[in-house]
JSON list of C-alpha atoms in Angstrom, two decimals:
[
{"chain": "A", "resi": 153, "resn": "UNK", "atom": "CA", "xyz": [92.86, 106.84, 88.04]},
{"chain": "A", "resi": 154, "resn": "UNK", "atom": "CA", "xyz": [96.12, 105.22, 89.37]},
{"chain": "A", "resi": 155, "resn": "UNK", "atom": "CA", "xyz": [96.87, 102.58, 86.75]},
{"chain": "A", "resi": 156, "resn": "UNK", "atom": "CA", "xyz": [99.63, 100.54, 84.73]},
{"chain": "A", "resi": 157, "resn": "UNK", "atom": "CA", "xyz": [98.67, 100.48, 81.69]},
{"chain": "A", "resi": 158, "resn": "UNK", "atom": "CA", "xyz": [100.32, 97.41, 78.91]},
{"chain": "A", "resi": 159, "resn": "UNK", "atom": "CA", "xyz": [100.07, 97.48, 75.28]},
{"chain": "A", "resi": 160, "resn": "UNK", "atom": "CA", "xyz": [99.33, 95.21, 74.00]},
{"chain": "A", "resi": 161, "resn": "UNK", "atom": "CA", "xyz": [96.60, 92.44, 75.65]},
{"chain": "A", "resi": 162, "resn": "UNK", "atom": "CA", "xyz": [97.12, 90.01, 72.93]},
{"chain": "A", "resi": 163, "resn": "UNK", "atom": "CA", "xyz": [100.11, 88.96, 70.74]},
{"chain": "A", "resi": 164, "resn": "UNK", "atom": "CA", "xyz": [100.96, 86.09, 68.70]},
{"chain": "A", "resi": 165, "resn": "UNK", "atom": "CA", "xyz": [104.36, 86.35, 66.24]},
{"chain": "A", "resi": 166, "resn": "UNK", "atom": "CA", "xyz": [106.46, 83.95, 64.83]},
{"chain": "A", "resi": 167, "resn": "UNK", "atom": "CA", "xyz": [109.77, 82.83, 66.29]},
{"chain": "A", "resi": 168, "resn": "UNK", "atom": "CA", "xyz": [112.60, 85.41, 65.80]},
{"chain": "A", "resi": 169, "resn": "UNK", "atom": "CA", "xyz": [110.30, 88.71, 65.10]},
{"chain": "A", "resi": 170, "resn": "UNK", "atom": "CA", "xyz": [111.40, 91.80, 67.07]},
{"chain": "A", "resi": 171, "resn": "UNK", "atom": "CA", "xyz": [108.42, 92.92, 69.15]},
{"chain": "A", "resi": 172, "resn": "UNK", "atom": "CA", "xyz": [108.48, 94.88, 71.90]},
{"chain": "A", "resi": 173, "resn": "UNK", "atom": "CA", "xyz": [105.78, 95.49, 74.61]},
{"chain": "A", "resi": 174, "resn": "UNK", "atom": "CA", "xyz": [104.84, 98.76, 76.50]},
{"chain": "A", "resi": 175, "resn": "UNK", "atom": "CA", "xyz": [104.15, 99.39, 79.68]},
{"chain": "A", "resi": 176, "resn": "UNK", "atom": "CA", "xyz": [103.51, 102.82, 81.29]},
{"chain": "A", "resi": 177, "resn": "UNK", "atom": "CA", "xyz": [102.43, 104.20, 84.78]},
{"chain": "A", "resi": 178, "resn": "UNK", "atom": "CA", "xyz": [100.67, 107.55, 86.25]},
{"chain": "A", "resi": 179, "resn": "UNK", "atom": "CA", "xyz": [101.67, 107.17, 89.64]},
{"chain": "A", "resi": 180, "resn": "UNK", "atom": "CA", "xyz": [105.20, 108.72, 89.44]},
{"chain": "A", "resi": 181, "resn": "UNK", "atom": "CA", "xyz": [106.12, 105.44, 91.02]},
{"chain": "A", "resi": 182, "resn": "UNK", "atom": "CA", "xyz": [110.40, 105.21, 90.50]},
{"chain": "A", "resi": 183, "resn": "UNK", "atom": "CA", "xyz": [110.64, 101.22, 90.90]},
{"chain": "A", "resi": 184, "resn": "UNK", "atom": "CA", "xyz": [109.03, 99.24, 87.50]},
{"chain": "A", "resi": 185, "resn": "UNK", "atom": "CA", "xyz": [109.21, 95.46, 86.95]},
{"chain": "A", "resi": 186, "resn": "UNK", "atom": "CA", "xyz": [108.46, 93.17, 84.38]},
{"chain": "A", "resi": 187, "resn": "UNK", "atom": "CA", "xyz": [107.13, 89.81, 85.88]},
{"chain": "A", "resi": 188, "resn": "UNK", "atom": "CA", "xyz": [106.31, 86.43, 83.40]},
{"chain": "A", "resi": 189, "resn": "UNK", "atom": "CA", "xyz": [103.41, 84.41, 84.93]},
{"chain": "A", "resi": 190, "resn": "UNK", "atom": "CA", "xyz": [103.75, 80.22, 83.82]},
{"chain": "A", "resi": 191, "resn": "UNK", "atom": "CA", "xyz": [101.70, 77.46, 85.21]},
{"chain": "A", "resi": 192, "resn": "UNK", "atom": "CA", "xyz": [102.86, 76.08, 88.32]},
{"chain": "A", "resi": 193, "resn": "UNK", "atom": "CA", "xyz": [105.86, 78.61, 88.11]},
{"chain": "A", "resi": 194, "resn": "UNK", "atom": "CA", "xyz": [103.75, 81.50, 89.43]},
{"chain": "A", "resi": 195, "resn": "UNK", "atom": "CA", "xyz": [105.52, 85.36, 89.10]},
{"chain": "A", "resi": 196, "resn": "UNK", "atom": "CA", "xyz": [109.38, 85.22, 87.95]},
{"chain": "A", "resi": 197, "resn": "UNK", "atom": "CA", "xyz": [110.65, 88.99, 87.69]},
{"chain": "A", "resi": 198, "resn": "UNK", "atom": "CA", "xyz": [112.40, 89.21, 84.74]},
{"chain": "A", "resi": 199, "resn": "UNK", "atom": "CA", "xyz": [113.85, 92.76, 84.50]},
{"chain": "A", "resi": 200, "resn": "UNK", "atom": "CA", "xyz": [113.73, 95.86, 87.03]},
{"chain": "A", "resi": 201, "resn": "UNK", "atom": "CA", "xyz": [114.22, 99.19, 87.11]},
{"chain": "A", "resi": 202, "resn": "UNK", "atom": "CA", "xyz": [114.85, 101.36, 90.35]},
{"chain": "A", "resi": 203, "resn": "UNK", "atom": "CA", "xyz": [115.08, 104.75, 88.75]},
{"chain": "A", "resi": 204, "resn": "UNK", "atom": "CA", "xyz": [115.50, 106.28, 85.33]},
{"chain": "A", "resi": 205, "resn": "UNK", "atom": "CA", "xyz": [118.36, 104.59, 83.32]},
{"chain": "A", "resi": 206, "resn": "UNK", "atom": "CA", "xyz": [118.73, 102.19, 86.37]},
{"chain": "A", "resi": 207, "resn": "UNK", "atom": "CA", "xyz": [117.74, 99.02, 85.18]},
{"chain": "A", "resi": 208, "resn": "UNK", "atom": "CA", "xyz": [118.90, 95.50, 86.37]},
{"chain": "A", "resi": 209, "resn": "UNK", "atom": "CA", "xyz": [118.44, 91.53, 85.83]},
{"chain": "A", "resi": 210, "resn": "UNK", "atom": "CA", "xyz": [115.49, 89.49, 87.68]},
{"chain": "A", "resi": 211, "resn": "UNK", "atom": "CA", "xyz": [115.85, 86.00, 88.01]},
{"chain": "A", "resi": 212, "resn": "UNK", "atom": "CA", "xyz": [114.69, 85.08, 84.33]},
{"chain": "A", "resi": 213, "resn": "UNK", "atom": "CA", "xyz": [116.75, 87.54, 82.19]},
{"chain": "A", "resi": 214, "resn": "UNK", "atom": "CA", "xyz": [117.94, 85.76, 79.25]},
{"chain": "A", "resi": 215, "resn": "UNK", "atom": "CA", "xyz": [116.26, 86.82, 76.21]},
{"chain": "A", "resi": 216, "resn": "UNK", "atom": "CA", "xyz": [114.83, 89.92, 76.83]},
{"chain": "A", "resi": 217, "resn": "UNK", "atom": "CA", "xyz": [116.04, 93.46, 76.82]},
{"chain": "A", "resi": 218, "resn": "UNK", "atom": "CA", "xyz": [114.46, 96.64, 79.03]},
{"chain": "A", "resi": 219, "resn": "UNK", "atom": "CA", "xyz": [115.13, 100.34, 78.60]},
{"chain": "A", "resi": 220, "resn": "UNK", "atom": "CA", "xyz": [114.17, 103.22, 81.15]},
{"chain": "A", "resi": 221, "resn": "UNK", "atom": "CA", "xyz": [114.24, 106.26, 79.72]},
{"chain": "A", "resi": 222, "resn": "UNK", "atom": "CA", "xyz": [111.79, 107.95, 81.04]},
{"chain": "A", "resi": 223, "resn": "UNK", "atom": "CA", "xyz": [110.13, 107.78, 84.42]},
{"chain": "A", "resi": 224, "resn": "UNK", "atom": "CA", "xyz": [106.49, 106.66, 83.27]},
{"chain": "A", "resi": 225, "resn": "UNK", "atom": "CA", "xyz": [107.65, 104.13, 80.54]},
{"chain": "A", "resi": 226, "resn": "UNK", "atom": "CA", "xyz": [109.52, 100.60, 80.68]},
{"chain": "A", "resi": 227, "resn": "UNK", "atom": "CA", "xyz": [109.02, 98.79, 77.61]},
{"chain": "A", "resi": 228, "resn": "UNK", "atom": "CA", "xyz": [109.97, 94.96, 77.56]},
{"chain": "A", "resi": 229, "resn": "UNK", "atom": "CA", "xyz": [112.08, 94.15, 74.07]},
{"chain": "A", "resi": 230, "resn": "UNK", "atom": "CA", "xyz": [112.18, 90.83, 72.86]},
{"chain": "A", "resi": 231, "resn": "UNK", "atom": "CA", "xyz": [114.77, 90.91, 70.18]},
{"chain": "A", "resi": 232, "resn": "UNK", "atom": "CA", "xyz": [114.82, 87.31, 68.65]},
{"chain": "A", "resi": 233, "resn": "UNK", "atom": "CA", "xyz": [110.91, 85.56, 70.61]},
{"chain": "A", "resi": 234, "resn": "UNK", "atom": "CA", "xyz": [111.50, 81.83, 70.42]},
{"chain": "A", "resi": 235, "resn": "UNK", "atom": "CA", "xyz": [108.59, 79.74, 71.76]},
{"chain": "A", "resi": 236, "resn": "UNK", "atom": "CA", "xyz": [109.83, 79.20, 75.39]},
{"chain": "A", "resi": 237, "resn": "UNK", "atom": "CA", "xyz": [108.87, 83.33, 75.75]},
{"chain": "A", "resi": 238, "resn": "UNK", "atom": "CA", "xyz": [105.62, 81.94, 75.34]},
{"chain": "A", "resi": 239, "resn": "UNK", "atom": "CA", "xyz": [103.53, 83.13, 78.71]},
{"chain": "A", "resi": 240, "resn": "UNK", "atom": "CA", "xyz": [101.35, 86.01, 80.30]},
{"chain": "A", "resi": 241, "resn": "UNK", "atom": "CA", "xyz": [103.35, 89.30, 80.82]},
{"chain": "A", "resi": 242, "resn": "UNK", "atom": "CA", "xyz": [103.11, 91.69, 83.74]},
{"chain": "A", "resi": 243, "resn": "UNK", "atom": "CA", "xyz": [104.22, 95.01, 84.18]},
{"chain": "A", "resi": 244, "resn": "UNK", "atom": "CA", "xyz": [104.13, 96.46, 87.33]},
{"chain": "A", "resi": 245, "resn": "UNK", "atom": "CA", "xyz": [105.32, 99.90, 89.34]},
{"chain": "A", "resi": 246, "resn": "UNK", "atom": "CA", "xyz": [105.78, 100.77, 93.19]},
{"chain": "A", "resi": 247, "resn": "UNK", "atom": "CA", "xyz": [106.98, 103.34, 95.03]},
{"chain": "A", "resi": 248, "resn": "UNK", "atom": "CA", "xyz": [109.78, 101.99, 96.64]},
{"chain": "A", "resi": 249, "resn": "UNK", "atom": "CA", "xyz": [110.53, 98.48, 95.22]},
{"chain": "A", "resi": 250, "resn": "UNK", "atom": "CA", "xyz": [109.28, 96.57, 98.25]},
{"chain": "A", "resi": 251, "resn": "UNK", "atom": "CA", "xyz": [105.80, 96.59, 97.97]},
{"chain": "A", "resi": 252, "resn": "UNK", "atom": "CA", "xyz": [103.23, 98.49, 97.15]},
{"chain": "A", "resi": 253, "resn": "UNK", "atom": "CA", "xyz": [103.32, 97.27, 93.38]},
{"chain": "A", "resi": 254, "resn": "UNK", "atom": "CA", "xyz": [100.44, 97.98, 90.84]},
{"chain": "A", "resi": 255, "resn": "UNK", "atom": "CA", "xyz": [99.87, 95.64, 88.35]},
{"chain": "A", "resi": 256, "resn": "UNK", "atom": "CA", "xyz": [98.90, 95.70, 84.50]},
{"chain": "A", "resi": 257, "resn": "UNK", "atom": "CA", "xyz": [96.19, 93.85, 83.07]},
{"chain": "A", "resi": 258, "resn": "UNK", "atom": "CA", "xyz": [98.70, 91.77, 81.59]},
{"chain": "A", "resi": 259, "resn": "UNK", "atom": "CA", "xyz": [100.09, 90.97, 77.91]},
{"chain": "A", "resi": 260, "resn": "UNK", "atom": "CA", "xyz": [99.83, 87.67, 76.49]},
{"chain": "A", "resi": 261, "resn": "UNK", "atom": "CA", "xyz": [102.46, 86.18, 74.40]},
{"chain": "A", "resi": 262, "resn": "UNK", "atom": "CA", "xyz": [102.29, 83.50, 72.02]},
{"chain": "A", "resi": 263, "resn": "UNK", "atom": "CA", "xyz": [105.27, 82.93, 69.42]},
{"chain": "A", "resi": 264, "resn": "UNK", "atom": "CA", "xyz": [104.80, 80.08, 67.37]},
{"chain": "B", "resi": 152, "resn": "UNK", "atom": "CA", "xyz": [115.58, 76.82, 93.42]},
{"chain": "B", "resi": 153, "resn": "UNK", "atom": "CA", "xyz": [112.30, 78.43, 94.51]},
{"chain": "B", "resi": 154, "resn": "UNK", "atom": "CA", "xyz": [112.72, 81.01, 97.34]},
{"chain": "B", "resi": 155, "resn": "UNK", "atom": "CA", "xyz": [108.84, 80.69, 98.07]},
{"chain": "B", "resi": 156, "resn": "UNK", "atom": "CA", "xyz": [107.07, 78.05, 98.05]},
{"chain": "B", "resi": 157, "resn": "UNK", "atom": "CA", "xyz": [103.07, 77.59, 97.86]},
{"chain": "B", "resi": 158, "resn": "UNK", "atom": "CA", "xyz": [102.86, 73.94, 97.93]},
{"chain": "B", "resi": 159, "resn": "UNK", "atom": "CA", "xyz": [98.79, 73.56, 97.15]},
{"chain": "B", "resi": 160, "resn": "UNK", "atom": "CA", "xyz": [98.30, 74.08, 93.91]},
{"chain": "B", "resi": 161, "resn": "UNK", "atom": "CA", "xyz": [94.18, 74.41, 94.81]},
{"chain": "B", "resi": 162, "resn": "UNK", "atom": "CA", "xyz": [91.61, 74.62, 97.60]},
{"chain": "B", "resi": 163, "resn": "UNK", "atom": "CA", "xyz": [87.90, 73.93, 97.43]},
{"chain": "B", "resi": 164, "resn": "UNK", "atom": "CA", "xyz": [85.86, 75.18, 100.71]},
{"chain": "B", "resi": 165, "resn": "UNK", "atom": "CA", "xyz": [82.57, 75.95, 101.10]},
{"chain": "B", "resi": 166, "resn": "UNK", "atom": "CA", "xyz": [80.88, 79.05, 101.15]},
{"chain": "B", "resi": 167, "resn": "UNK", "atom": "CA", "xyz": [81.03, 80.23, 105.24]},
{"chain": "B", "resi": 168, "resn": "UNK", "atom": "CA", "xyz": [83.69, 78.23, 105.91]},
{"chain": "B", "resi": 169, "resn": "UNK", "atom": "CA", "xyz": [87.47, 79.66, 106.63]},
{"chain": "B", "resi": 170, "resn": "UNK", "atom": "CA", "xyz": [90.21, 79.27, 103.95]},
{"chain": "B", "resi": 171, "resn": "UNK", "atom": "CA", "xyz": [93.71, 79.06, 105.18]},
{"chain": "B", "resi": 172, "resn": "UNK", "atom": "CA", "xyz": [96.10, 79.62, 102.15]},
{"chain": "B", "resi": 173, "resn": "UNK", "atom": "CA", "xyz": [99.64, 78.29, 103.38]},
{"chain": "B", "resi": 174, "resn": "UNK", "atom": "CA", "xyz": [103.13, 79.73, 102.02]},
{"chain": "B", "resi": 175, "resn": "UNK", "atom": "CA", "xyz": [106.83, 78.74, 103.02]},
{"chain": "B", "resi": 176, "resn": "UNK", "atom": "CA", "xyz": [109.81, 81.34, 102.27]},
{"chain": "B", "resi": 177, "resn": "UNK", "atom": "CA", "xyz": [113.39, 80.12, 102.93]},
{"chain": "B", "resi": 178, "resn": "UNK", "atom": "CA", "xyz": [115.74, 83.15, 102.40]},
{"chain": "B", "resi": 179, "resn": "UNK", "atom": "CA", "xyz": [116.14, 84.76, 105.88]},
{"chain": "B", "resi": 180, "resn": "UNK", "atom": "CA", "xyz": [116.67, 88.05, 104.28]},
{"chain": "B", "resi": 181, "resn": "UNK", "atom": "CA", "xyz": [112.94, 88.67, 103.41]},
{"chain": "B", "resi": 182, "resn": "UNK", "atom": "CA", "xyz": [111.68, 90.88, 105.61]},
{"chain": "B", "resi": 183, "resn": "UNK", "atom": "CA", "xyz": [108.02, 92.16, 104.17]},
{"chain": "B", "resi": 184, "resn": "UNK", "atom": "CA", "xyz": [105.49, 89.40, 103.25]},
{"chain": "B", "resi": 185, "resn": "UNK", "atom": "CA", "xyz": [102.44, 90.38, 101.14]},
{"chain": "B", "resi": 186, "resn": "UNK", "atom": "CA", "xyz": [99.38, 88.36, 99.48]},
{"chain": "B", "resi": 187, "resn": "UNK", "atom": "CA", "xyz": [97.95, 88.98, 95.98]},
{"chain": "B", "resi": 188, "resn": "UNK", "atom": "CA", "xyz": [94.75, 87.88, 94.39]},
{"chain": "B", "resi": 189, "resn": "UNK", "atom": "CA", "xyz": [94.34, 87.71, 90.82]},
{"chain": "B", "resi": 190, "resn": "UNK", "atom": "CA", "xyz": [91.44, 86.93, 88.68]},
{"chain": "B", "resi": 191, "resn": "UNK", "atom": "CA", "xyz": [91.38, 85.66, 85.22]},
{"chain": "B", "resi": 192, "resn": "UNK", "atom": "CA", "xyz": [92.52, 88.10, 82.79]},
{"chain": "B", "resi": 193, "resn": "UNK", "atom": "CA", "xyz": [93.57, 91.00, 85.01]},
{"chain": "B", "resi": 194, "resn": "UNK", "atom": "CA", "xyz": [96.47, 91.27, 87.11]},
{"chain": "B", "resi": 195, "resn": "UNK", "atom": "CA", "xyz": [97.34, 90.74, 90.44]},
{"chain": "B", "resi": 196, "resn": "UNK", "atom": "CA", "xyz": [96.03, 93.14, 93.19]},
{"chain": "B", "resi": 197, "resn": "UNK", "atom": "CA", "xyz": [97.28, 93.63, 96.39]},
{"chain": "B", "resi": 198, "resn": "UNK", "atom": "CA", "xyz": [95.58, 91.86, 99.87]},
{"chain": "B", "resi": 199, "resn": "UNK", "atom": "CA", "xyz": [97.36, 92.32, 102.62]},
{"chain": "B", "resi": 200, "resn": "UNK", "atom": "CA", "xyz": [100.98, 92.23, 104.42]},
{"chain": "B", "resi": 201, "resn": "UNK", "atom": "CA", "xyz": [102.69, 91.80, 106.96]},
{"chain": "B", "resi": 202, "resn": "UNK", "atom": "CA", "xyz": [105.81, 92.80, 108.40]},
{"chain": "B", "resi": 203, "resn": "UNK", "atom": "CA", "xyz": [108.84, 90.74, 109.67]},
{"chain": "B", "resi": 204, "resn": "UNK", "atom": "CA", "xyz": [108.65, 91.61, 112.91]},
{"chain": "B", "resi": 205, "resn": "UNK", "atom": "CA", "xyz": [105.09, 91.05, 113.64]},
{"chain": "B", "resi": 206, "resn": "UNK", "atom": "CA", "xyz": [103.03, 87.98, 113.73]},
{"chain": "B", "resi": 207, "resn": "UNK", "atom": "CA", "xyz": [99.63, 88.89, 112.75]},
{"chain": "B", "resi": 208, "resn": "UNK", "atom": "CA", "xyz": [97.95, 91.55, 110.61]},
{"chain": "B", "resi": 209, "resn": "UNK", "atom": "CA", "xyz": [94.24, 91.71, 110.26]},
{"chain": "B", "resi": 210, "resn": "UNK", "atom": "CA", "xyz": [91.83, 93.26, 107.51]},
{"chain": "B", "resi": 211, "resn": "UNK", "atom": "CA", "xyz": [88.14, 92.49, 108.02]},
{"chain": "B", "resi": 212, "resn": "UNK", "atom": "CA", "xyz": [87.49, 88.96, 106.58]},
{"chain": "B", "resi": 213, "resn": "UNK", "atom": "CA", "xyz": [91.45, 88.67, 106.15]},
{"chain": "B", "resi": 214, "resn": "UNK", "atom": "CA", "xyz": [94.21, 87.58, 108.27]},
{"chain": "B", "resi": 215, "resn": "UNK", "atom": "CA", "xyz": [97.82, 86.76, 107.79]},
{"chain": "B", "resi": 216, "resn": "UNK", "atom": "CA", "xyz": [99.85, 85.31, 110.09]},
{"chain": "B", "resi": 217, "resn": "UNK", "atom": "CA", "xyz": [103.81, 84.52, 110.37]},
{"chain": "B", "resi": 218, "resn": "UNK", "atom": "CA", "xyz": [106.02, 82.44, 112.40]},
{"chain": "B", "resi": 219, "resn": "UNK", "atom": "CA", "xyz": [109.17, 83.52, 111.57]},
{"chain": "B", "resi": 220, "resn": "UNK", "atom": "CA", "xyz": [111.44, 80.31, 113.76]},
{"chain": "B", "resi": 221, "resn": "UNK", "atom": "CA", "xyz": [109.11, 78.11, 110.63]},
{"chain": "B", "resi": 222, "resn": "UNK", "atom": "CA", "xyz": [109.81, 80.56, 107.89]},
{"chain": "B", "resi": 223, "resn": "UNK", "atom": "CA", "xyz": [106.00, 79.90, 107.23]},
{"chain": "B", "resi": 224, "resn": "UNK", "atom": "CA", "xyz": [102.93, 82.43, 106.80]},
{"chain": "B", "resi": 225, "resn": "UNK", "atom": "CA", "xyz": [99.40, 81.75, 106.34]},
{"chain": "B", "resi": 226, "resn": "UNK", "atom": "CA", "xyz": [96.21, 83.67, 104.91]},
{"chain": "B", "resi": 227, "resn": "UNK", "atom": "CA", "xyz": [93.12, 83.04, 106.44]},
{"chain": "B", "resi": 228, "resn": "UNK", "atom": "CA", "xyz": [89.58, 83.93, 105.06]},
{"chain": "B", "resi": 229, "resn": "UNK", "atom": "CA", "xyz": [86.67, 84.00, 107.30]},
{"chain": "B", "resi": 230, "resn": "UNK", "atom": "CA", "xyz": [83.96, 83.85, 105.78]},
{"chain": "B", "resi": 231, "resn": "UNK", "atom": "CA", "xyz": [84.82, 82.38, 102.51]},
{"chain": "B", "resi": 232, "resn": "UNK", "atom": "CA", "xyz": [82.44, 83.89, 99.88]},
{"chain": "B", "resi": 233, "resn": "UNK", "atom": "CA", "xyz": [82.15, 83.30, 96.47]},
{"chain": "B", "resi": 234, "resn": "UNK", "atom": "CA", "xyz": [83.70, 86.08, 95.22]},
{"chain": "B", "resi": 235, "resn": "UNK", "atom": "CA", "xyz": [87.14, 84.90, 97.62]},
{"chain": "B", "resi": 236, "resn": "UNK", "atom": "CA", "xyz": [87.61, 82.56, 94.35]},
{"chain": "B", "resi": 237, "resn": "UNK", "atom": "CA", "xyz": [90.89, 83.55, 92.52]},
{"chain": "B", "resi": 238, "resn": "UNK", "atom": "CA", "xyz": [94.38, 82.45, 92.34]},
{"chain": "B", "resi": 239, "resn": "UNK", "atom": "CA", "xyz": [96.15, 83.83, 95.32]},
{"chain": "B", "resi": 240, "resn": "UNK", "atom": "CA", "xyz": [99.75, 84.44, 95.23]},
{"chain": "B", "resi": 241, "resn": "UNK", "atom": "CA", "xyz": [102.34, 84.90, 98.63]},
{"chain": "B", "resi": 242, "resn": "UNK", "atom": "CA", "xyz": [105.09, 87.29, 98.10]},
{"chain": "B", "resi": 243, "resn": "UNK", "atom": "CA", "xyz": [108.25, 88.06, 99.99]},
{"chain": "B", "resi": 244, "resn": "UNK", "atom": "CA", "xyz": [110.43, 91.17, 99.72]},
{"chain": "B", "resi": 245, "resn": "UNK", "atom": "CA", "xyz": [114.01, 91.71, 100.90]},
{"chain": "B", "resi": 246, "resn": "UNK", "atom": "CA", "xyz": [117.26, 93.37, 99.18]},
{"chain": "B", "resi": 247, "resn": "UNK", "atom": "CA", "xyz": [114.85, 95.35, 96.38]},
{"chain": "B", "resi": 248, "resn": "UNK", "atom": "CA", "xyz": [113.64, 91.85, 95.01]},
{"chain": "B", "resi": 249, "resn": "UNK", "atom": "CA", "xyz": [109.65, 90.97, 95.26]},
{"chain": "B", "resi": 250, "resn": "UNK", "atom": "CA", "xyz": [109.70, 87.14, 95.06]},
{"chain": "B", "resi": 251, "resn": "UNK", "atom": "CA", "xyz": [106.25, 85.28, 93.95]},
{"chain": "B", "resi": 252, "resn": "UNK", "atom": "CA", "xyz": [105.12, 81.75, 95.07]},
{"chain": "B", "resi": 253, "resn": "UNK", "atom": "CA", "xyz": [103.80, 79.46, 92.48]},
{"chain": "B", "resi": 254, "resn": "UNK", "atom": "CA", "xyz": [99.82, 80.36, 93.17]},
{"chain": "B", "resi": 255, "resn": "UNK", "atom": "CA", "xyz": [96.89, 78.83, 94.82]},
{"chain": "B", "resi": 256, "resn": "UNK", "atom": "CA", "xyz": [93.71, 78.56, 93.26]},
{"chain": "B", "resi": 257, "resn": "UNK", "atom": "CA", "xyz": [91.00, 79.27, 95.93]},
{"chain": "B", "resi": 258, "resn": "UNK", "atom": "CA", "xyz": [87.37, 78.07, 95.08]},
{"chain": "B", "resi": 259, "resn": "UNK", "atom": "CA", "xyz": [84.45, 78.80, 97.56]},
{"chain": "B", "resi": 260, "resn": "UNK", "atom": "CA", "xyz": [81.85, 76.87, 96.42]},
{"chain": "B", "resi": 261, "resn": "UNK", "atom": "CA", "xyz": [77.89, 78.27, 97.00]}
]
């Protein structure tokens, strides 16, 4: 089954506790995306990646950290969480960065 | 500054009756629109698009249209059913960005 798969649902840490969150995808898709979801905010990408080693800043950046590596993984790093990075998580992939995307179920954050 | 705009935050209509889901983009460089649905606790799936240079796309009980000269698209459901209920997002896509409007939260009510 086609699927993005994010690791993991749930999360709460305390402020300034590395964690990072995984994402993965079988499609072979070469665009990923890490999107945060906040009430009345809807999507905001945060980070992108068009290829392997290709990454680039989406319009929420600051405070997170991505890495592409490999073609099926694009983890989302959060170096120093501080309450603000409090919100629901999506990963998604697409074949050519346009649309077409495939959600994950979604990772939700709470540092206190 | 929010590049697309979804400017009901809900909708309540009655089972039967047609939903029309409104969205307003202002960057002239999107050229691919697209609706998502999400339900609680999963992520967003994809509807239906459209592209910039046609007005209309249909997909059984789904329609989106766009007017281009308004920078304004629409999403209309007909019939609503009770299953239509979710949060429904507009997307626009341009120069490798996907940009997400805020969300409406459709509720057909039985």
């Amino acid at each position: 089954e086609a699927q993005v798969t994010q690791n993991p649902r749930y999360l709460i840490t305390v402020t300034g506790k590395k964690l990072t969150v995984t994402c993965s995808q079988n499609m072979n898709h070469e665009y990923m995306s890490w999107y945060r979801q906040d009430p009345g905010l809807g999507l905001r990408q945060i980070y992108y990646s068009m290829n392997v080693e290709v990454t680039d800043k989406g319009d929420v950046p600051e405070g997170y950290k991505v890495s592409r590596k490999e073609k099926r993984n694009f983890p989302l790093i959060l170096e120093s969480p501080s309450p603000n990075q409090t919100s629901l998580y999506f990963c998604a992939s697409s074949f050519n960065g346009l649309y077409g995307y495939t959600f994950g179920s979604g990772t939700r954050l709470t540092v206190v | 500054d929010q590049q697309v705009k979804q400017n009901s935050p809900s909708l309540s209509v009655q089972e039967g009756r047609i939903s029309i889901l409104n969205c307003d983009y202002t960057n002239s460089m999107f050229d691919y629109f697209l609706w998502y649905k999400k339900y609680p606790a999963e992520g967003p799936t994809f509807l239906i698009s459209i592209s910039s240079i046609k007005d209309k796309n249909e997909d059984g009980r789904f329609t989106v249209f766009l007017n281009k000269s308004a920078k304004h698209l629409s999403l209309h459901i007909v019939p609503s059913q009770p299953g239509d209920s979710a949060v429904y997002f507009c997307a626009a896509s341009g120069g490798n960005k996907l940009v997400f409007g805020a969300g409406t939260i459709l509720r057909v009510k039985s």
